[in-house]
Short mmCIF file of C-alpha atoms in Angstrom, two decimals:
data_model
loop_
_atom_site.label_atom_id
_atom_site.label_comp_id
_atom_site.label_asym_id
_atom_site.label_seq_id
_atom_site.Cartn_x
_atom_site.Cartn_y
_atom_site.Cartn_z
CA MET A 747 0.15 -0.34 -0.18
CA LYS A 748 1.68 3.52 -0.98
CA PRO A 749 2.44 5.27 2.15
CA ILE A 750 -0.48 8.07 1.79
CA ALA A 751 -3.15 5.58 1.06
CA GLN A 752 -1.75 3.96 4.69
CA ILE A 753 -2.15 7.15 6.21
CA LYS A 754 -5.61 8.04 4.10
CA ALA A 755 -6.86 4.19 5.45
CA PRO A 756 -8.62 5.22 9.09
CA ILE A 757 -10.62 8.48 7.55
CA ASN A 758 -11.62 6.90 3.96
CA PHE A 759 -15.44 7.08 4.94
CA GLU A 760 -15.11 11.30 5.99
CA MET A 761 -12.73 11.83 2.92
CA GLU A 762 -15.24 10.69 0.77
CA LEU A 763 -17.92 12.02 2.46
CA PHE A 764 -15.58 15.53 2.76
CA GLU A 765 -15.34 15.46 -1.24
CA LYS A 766 -18.97 15.31 -2.31
CA LYS A 767 -19.55 18.38 0.42
CA PHE A 768 -16.29 20.07 -0.77
CA LEU A 769 -17.79 20.26 -4.55
CA LEU A 770 -20.68 21.89 -3.01
CA SER A 771 -19.08 24.40 -0.87
CA MET A 772 -18.15 25.58 -3.97
CA SER A 773 -21.69 25.82 -6.52
CA SER A 774 -22.30 29.25 -8.19
CA LYS A 775 -25.05 30.56 -10.63
CA VAL A 776 -22.76 31.13 -12.66
CA ALA A 777 -21.51 28.67 -15.45
CA LEU A 778 -18.40 29.47 -16.33
CA LEU A 779 -17.11 29.88 -12.48
CA ASN A 780 -19.13 25.88 -12.18
CA ARG A 781 -17.19 25.07 -15.11
CA ILE A 782 -14.01 26.39 -14.01
CA THR A 783 -14.55 25.09 -10.28
CA HIS A 784 -15.33 21.57 -11.60
CA TYR A 785 -12.21 21.82 -13.57
CA VAL A 786 -10.37 22.35 -10.10
CA VAL A 787 -12.24 19.66 -8.33
CA ASN A 788 -11.42 16.81 -10.43
CA ARG A 789 -7.27 17.96 -10.31
CA LYS A 790 -7.03 17.95 -6.57
CA GLY A 791 -3.81 16.90 -5.15
CA LYS A 792 -3.09 14.19 -2.50
CA GLN A 793 -5.60 16.30 -0.14
CA MET A 794 -3.00 16.10 2.84
CA ARG A 795 -4.77 19.50 4.36
CA PRO A 796 -8.02 17.85 4.78
CA MET A 797 -6.67 14.63 5.67
CA PHE A 798 -4.97 17.01 8.45
CA VAL A 799 -8.31 17.77 9.64
CA PHE A 800 -9.87 14.68 10.01
CA LEU A 801 -7.43 13.07 11.91
CA VAL A 802 -6.36 15.62 14.49
CA ALA A 803 -10.09 15.43 15.04
CA LYS A 804 -10.89 11.96 15.16
CA MET A 805 -7.11 11.56 17.63
CA VAL A 806 -7.80 14.11 20.20
CA SER A 807 -11.83 13.29 20.22
CA GLY A 808 -11.41 8.96 20.01
CA GLY A 809 -12.96 8.78 17.08
CA GLU A 810 -15.53 11.53 16.77
CA VAL A 811 -15.90 14.25 13.72
CA ASN A 812 -19.26 16.21 13.28
CA ASP A 813 -20.80 18.95 10.39
CA ARG A 814 -17.78 21.42 11.80
CA THR A 815 -15.01 19.06 10.95
CA TYR A 816 -16.46 18.55 7.54
CA ARG A 817 -16.75 22.25 6.96
CA GLY A 818 -13.33 23.04 8.37
CA ALA A 819 -12.12 20.49 5.96
CA SER A 820 -14.04 23.04 3.74
CA VAL A 821 -12.87 25.94 4.01
CA ILE A 822 -9.10 25.42 4.52
CA GLU A 823 -9.58 23.84 0.89
CA LEU A 824 -11.30 26.77 -0.57
CA ILE A 825 -9.09 28.98 0.90
CA HIS A 826 -5.65 27.07 0.55
CA THR A 827 -7.06 26.33 -3.45
CA ALA A 828 -7.67 29.58 -3.62
CA THR A 829 -4.00 30.92 -2.85
CA LEU A 830 -2.89 28.38 -5.25
CA VAL A 831 -5.11 29.91 -8.25
CA HIS A 832 -3.82 33.78 -6.98
CA ASP A 833 -0.18 32.60 -6.67
CA ASP A 834 0.00 30.94 -10.46
CA VAL A 835 -1.19 34.53 -11.90
CA VAL A 836 2.00 35.89 -9.65
CA ASP A 837 4.55 33.39 -10.83
CA ASP A 838 3.10 33.44 -13.62
CA SER A 839 2.99 29.70 -14.35
CA ASN A 840 0.97 27.80 -16.65
CA ARG A 841 1.03 24.01 -15.12
CA ARG A 842 -0.15 22.97 -12.34
CA ARG A 843 0.41 19.35 -11.12
CA GLY A 844 0.92 18.23 -14.63
CA PHE A 845 -2.04 20.22 -15.56
CA PHE A 846 -2.83 23.74 -17.20
CA SER A 847 -3.54 26.37 -14.75
CA ILE A 848 -5.99 28.26 -14.25
CA ASN A 849 -4.45 31.66 -15.94
CA ALA A 850 -3.20 29.16 -18.76
CA LEU A 851 -6.80 27.93 -19.98
CA TRP A 852 -8.51 31.80 -19.04
CA LYS A 853 -6.39 33.98 -18.44
CA ASN A 854 -4.99 36.25 -15.44
CA LYS A 855 -8.57 38.13 -15.13
CA ILE A 856 -11.08 35.47 -14.30
CA ALA A 857 -7.76 33.71 -12.58
CA VAL A 858 -7.67 36.31 -9.58
CA LEU A 859 -12.08 36.56 -9.83
CA VAL A 860 -12.23 32.49 -9.50
CA GLY A 861 -9.66 33.20 -6.89
CA ASP A 862 -11.38 35.63 -4.77
CA TYR A 863 -14.56 33.88 -5.28
CA LEU A 864 -13.20 30.68 -3.77
CA LEU A 865 -11.68 32.67 -0.40
CA SER A 866 -14.98 34.48 -0.50
CA LYS A 867 -17.17 31.06 -0.36
CA GLY A 868 -14.45 29.93 2.64
CA LEU A 869 -15.27 32.61 4.82
CA LEU A 870 -18.71 32.45 4.14
CA LEU A 871 -19.15 28.61 4.68
CA SER A 872 -17.70 29.35 8.76
CA ILE A 873 -19.66 32.66 8.79
CA ASP A 874 -23.58 31.56 7.91
CA ASN A 875 -22.69 28.53 10.67
CA ASN A 876 -21.55 31.04 13.01
CA ASP A 877 -17.86 28.94 13.07
CA PHE A 878 -16.51 32.14 14.99
CA ASP A 879 -13.60 30.28 16.31
CA LEU A 880 -12.72 27.55 13.11
CA LEU A 881 -12.96 31.29 11.59
CA LYS A 882 -10.49 33.12 13.39
CA ILE A 883 -8.17 30.19 12.98
CA ILE A 884 -8.27 30.46 8.78
CA SER A 885 -8.10 34.44 8.88
CA VAL A 886 -4.99 34.23 10.90
CA ALA A 887 -3.40 31.76 8.49
CA VAL A 888 -4.06 33.87 5.90
CA ARG A 889 -2.96 37.19 6.89
CA GLU A 890 0.25 34.93 7.65
CA MET A 891 0.53 33.57 3.94
CA SER A 892 0.58 37.31 2.85
CA GLU A 893 3.40 38.34 5.23
CA GLY A 894 5.33 35.47 4.99
CA GLU A 895 5.90 35.63 0.70
CA LEU A 896 6.18 39.17 0.93
CA LEU A 897 8.88 39.04 3.85
CA GLN A 898 10.33 36.49 1.33
CA ILE A 899 10.35 39.07 -1.98
CA GLU A 900 12.15 41.87 0.87
CA LYS A 901 14.38 39.81 1.96
CA ALA A 902 15.16 38.26 -1.80
CA ARG A 903 16.45 42.03 -3.19
CA LYS A 904 19.23 41.97 -0.57
CA LEU A 905 20.48 38.42 0.14
CA ASP A 906 20.84 38.70 3.70
CA ILE A 907 18.74 36.41 5.45
CA THR A 908 19.87 35.12 8.67
CA GLU A 909 18.60 31.81 9.84
CA GLU A 910 16.04 32.94 12.38
CA ILE A 911 14.55 35.24 9.54
CA TYR A 912 14.10 31.99 7.38
CA TYR A 913 12.32 29.58 9.87
CA GLU A 914 9.45 33.04 10.01
CA ILE A 915 8.99 33.03 6.30
CA ILE A 916 8.91 28.99 6.04
CA ARG A 917 6.57 29.29 9.17
CA GLN A 918 4.22 31.96 7.49
CA LYS A 919 4.91 30.52 4.05
CA THR A 920 4.37 27.12 4.58
CA ALA A 921 3.52 25.59 8.36
CA THR A 922 0.95 28.14 9.18
CA LEU A 923 -2.07 26.70 6.91
CA ILE A 924 -0.26 22.63 7.90
CA ALA A 925 -1.00 24.60 11.67
CA ALA A 926 -4.53 25.91 10.79
CA CYS A 927 -5.84 22.44 9.38
CA CYS A 928 -4.23 20.65 12.87
CA SER A 929 -5.94 23.49 14.90
CA LEU A 930 -9.27 23.27 13.34
CA GLY A 931 -9.53 19.82 13.38
CA ALA A 932 -8.89 20.22 17.56
CA ALA A 933 -11.77 23.06 17.46
CA SER A 934 -14.32 21.20 15.63
CA VAL A 935 -14.54 18.68 18.06
CA LYS A 936 -13.07 20.40 21.08
CA PRO A 937 -13.57 24.22 21.10
CA GLU A 938 -12.08 25.82 23.84
CA SER A 939 -10.11 23.02 25.04
CA ASP A 940 -6.15 23.23 25.28
CA HIS A 941 -5.87 20.27 21.92
CA ILE A 942 -6.26 23.64 19.95
CA GLU A 943 -3.29 25.26 20.53
CA ARG A 944 -1.47 21.88 20.66
CA MET A 945 -1.91 20.59 17.61
CA ARG A 946 -1.46 24.15 16.19
CA LYS A 947 1.91 23.61 16.97
CA PHE A 948 1.97 19.83 16.02
CA GLY A 949 0.81 20.93 12.59
CA GLU A 950 3.41 24.28 12.75
CA VAL A 951 6.64 22.18 13.17
CA ILE A 952 5.52 19.43 10.54
CA GLY A 953 4.88 22.29 7.93
CA MET A 954 8.92 23.22 8.99
CA ALA A 955 9.87 19.88 8.36
CA PHE A 956 8.40 19.72 5.42
CA GLN A 957 9.64 23.30 3.66
CA ILE A 958 13.62 22.03 4.66
CA LYS A 959 12.55 18.60 2.70
CA ASP A 960 11.80 21.03 -0.50
CA ASP A 961 14.47 23.12 0.03
CA LEU A 962 16.85 19.83 -0.58
CA PHE A 963 15.20 18.50 -3.54
CA ASP A 964 16.56 21.74 -4.96
CA TYR A 965 20.29 20.13 -4.34
CA GLY A 966 19.03 17.33 -6.22
CA GLU A 967 18.71 14.02 -3.64
CA GLU A 968 19.88 10.57 -4.72
CA GLN A 969 16.00 9.87 -5.00
CA ILE A 970 14.89 12.19 -7.50
CA GLY A 971 17.91 12.09 -10.03
CA LYS A 972 20.34 15.37 -10.80
CA PRO A 973 20.26 18.48 -9.06
CA THR A 974 17.54 21.45 -10.01
CA GLY A 975 18.76 24.60 -8.78
CA ILE A 976 15.31 26.02 -9.07
CA ASP A 977 16.21 28.08 -5.98
CA ILE A 978 19.45 29.16 -6.82
CA LYS A 979 17.60 30.65 -10.51
CA GLU A 980 14.50 32.23 -8.33
CA GLN A 981 17.44 33.75 -5.49
CA LYS A 982 15.89 31.81 -2.89
CA MET A 983 17.16 31.77 -0.69
CA THR A 984 17.03 28.55 2.01
CA LEU A 985 18.73 27.00 4.28
CA PRO A 986 21.21 24.75 2.95
CA LEU A 987 22.52 28.27 1.42
CA ILE A 988 21.78 30.12 4.60
CA TYR A 989 24.21 27.85 6.23
CA THR A 990 26.97 27.45 3.85
CA LEU A 991 26.96 32.03 4.08
CA ASN A 992 27.37 31.76 7.22
CA THR A 993 30.22 29.11 8.03
CA VAL A 994 32.46 29.77 4.68
CA SER A 995 35.08 32.05 4.50
CA GLU A 996 34.76 35.50 3.34
CA LYS A 997 36.04 35.34 -0.59
CA ASP A 998 33.72 31.86 -1.21
CA ARG A 999 30.58 34.27 0.47
CA ARG A 1000 31.41 37.31 -1.76
CA TRP A 1001 31.40 34.75 -4.65
CA LEU A 1002 28.29 32.63 -3.22
CA ILE A 1003 26.97 35.69 -3.29
CA ASN A 1004 27.59 37.45 -6.85
CA SER A 1005 26.79 33.57 -8.37
CA VAL A 1006 23.45 33.71 -6.89
CA LYS A 1007 22.65 37.43 -7.71
CA ASN A 1008 24.40 38.15 -11.05
CA HIS A 1009 24.87 34.56 -12.60
CA ASN A 1010 22.06 32.91 -12.20
CA LYS A 1011 20.83 31.60 -14.90
CA ASP A 1012 24.28 30.36 -15.39
CA LYS A 1013 23.93 26.49 -15.88
CA LYS A 1014 27.69 25.30 -15.37
CA ARG A 1015 27.75 28.23 -11.94
CA VAL A 1016 24.51 27.22 -10.49
CA LYS A 1017 26.30 23.34 -10.60
CA GLU A 1018 29.36 25.16 -8.98
CA VAL A 1019 26.86 27.22 -6.31
CA ILE A 1020 25.07 23.40 -5.34
CA GLN A 1021 28.83 21.82 -5.44
CA LEU A 1022 29.83 24.18 -2.58
CA VAL A 1023 27.14 23.96 -0.33
CA LYS A 1024 27.43 20.74 -0.14
CA ASP A 1025 30.83 20.38 0.64
CA ALA A 1026 30.47 22.89 3.31
CA GLY A 1027 27.84 20.79 5.09
CA GLY A 1028 24.77 23.08 4.17
CA LEU A 1029 23.13 19.77 3.22
CA ASP A 1030 23.62 17.87 6.82
CA TYR A 1031 23.06 20.33 8.74
CA ALA A 1032 19.54 21.57 6.91
CA VAL A 1033 18.62 17.49 7.32
CA THR A 1034 19.49 17.85 10.96
CA LYS A 1035 17.50 20.86 11.82
CA MET A 1036 14.34 18.84 9.75
CA LYS A 1037 14.60 15.91 11.70
CA GLU A 1038 14.93 18.24 14.17
CA PHE A 1039 11.25 19.71 13.69
CA GLN A 1040 9.94 16.16 13.06
CA GLN A 1041 10.97 14.48 16.74
CA GLN A 1042 8.85 17.79 18.03
CA ALA A 1043 5.84 16.72 16.00
CA PHE A 1044 6.22 13.66 17.93
CA ASN A 1045 6.35 15.10 21.22
CA LEU A 1046 4.01 16.47 20.89
CA ILE A 1047 1.31 14.29 20.05
CA LYS A 1048 3.40 11.14 22.25
CA ASP A 1049 0.79 11.40 24.89
CA TYR A 1050 -2.77 11.03 23.47
CA PRO A 1051 -3.66 7.09 23.93
CA ASP A 1052 -3.05 4.51 21.06
CA SER A 1053 -4.92 4.53 17.75
CA PRO A 1054 -5.10 4.73 14.18
CA TYR A 1055 -5.28 8.45 13.64
CA LYS A 1056 -2.23 8.70 15.74
CA GLU A 1057 -0.86 6.04 14.11
CA SER A 1058 -1.48 8.06 10.84
CA LEU A 1059 0.04 10.66 11.87
CA GLU A 1060 2.39 9.13 12.64
CA LEU A 1061 3.45 7.60 9.24
CA MET A 1062 2.25 11.54 7.75
CA MET A 1063 5.44 12.79 9.86
CA THR A 1064 7.82 10.31 8.25
CA TYR A 1065 6.74 10.75 4.73
CA VAL A 1066 6.85 14.11 5.35
CA ILE A 1067 10.32 13.23 5.54
CA ASP A 1068 11.02 10.51 2.84
CA ARG A 1069 8.73 11.70 0.68
CA LYS A 1070 10.69 11.26 -2.93
CA LYS A 1071 9.27 14.86 -4.28
#
């Protein structure tokens, strides 16, 4: 059984019902919108975010979910989909998960409007059902994601990112949404409980490990073959590079900054950057940090009673680090 199927096994019923509810939550009286949202739903990814919502809800409640859990999962998926649609416009990207992006098929203006529509549908789903506690969790996540993106853009211009700033960027950009999924799951079944903050932290540290793993792919993990160097081409400061800049000689540091700033399209130079990062121990350092975040996640759920849901969350933490793409 593939890892994702194994993780999903204890919540198969909930995930099937969720898909039906999610499609309904997107519906509109505008035919064009329905055509586009149908296209989006049929090209879904692994759906890790709703899986976090259901697994956490069932772990903290001893196997229970309710309508709020389904709404929480739908809201997070609506918001996440809206951000992806907007990201593709911002990045001028024509592909998403191997398919054409919405802006490639229907142009930027429509894509931005569809993203806005999905965002408002998500917010209204909470408001219409008086899920104000869930709405607050989601709204904080949206604010943080926007701040994280802008912080990264601001820092990329100067290439002066410290390790602390890097963690703040990935916490906001990536980890905050997974943190929201986990706190939503807990809040849906145990409102106003201590589980909510604990599960928020749990999701956050998993999100941090997840993003560091993504950073490592840029340097060519043995499983995926050749290094890609895409982050270097885009002048993204990732943990292996930040560590290297802080540990090499002043001469190598200047060469690295010059390479990333001015020669990031030169394939030979990018390869040399990747090699220097490897030689300086940048990858080993990033792997160590990634495993520290993973261990923090294990510690946060170790006191919960053993259950298929807890086991799936533990599998998810292993998958985040061992995945091949």
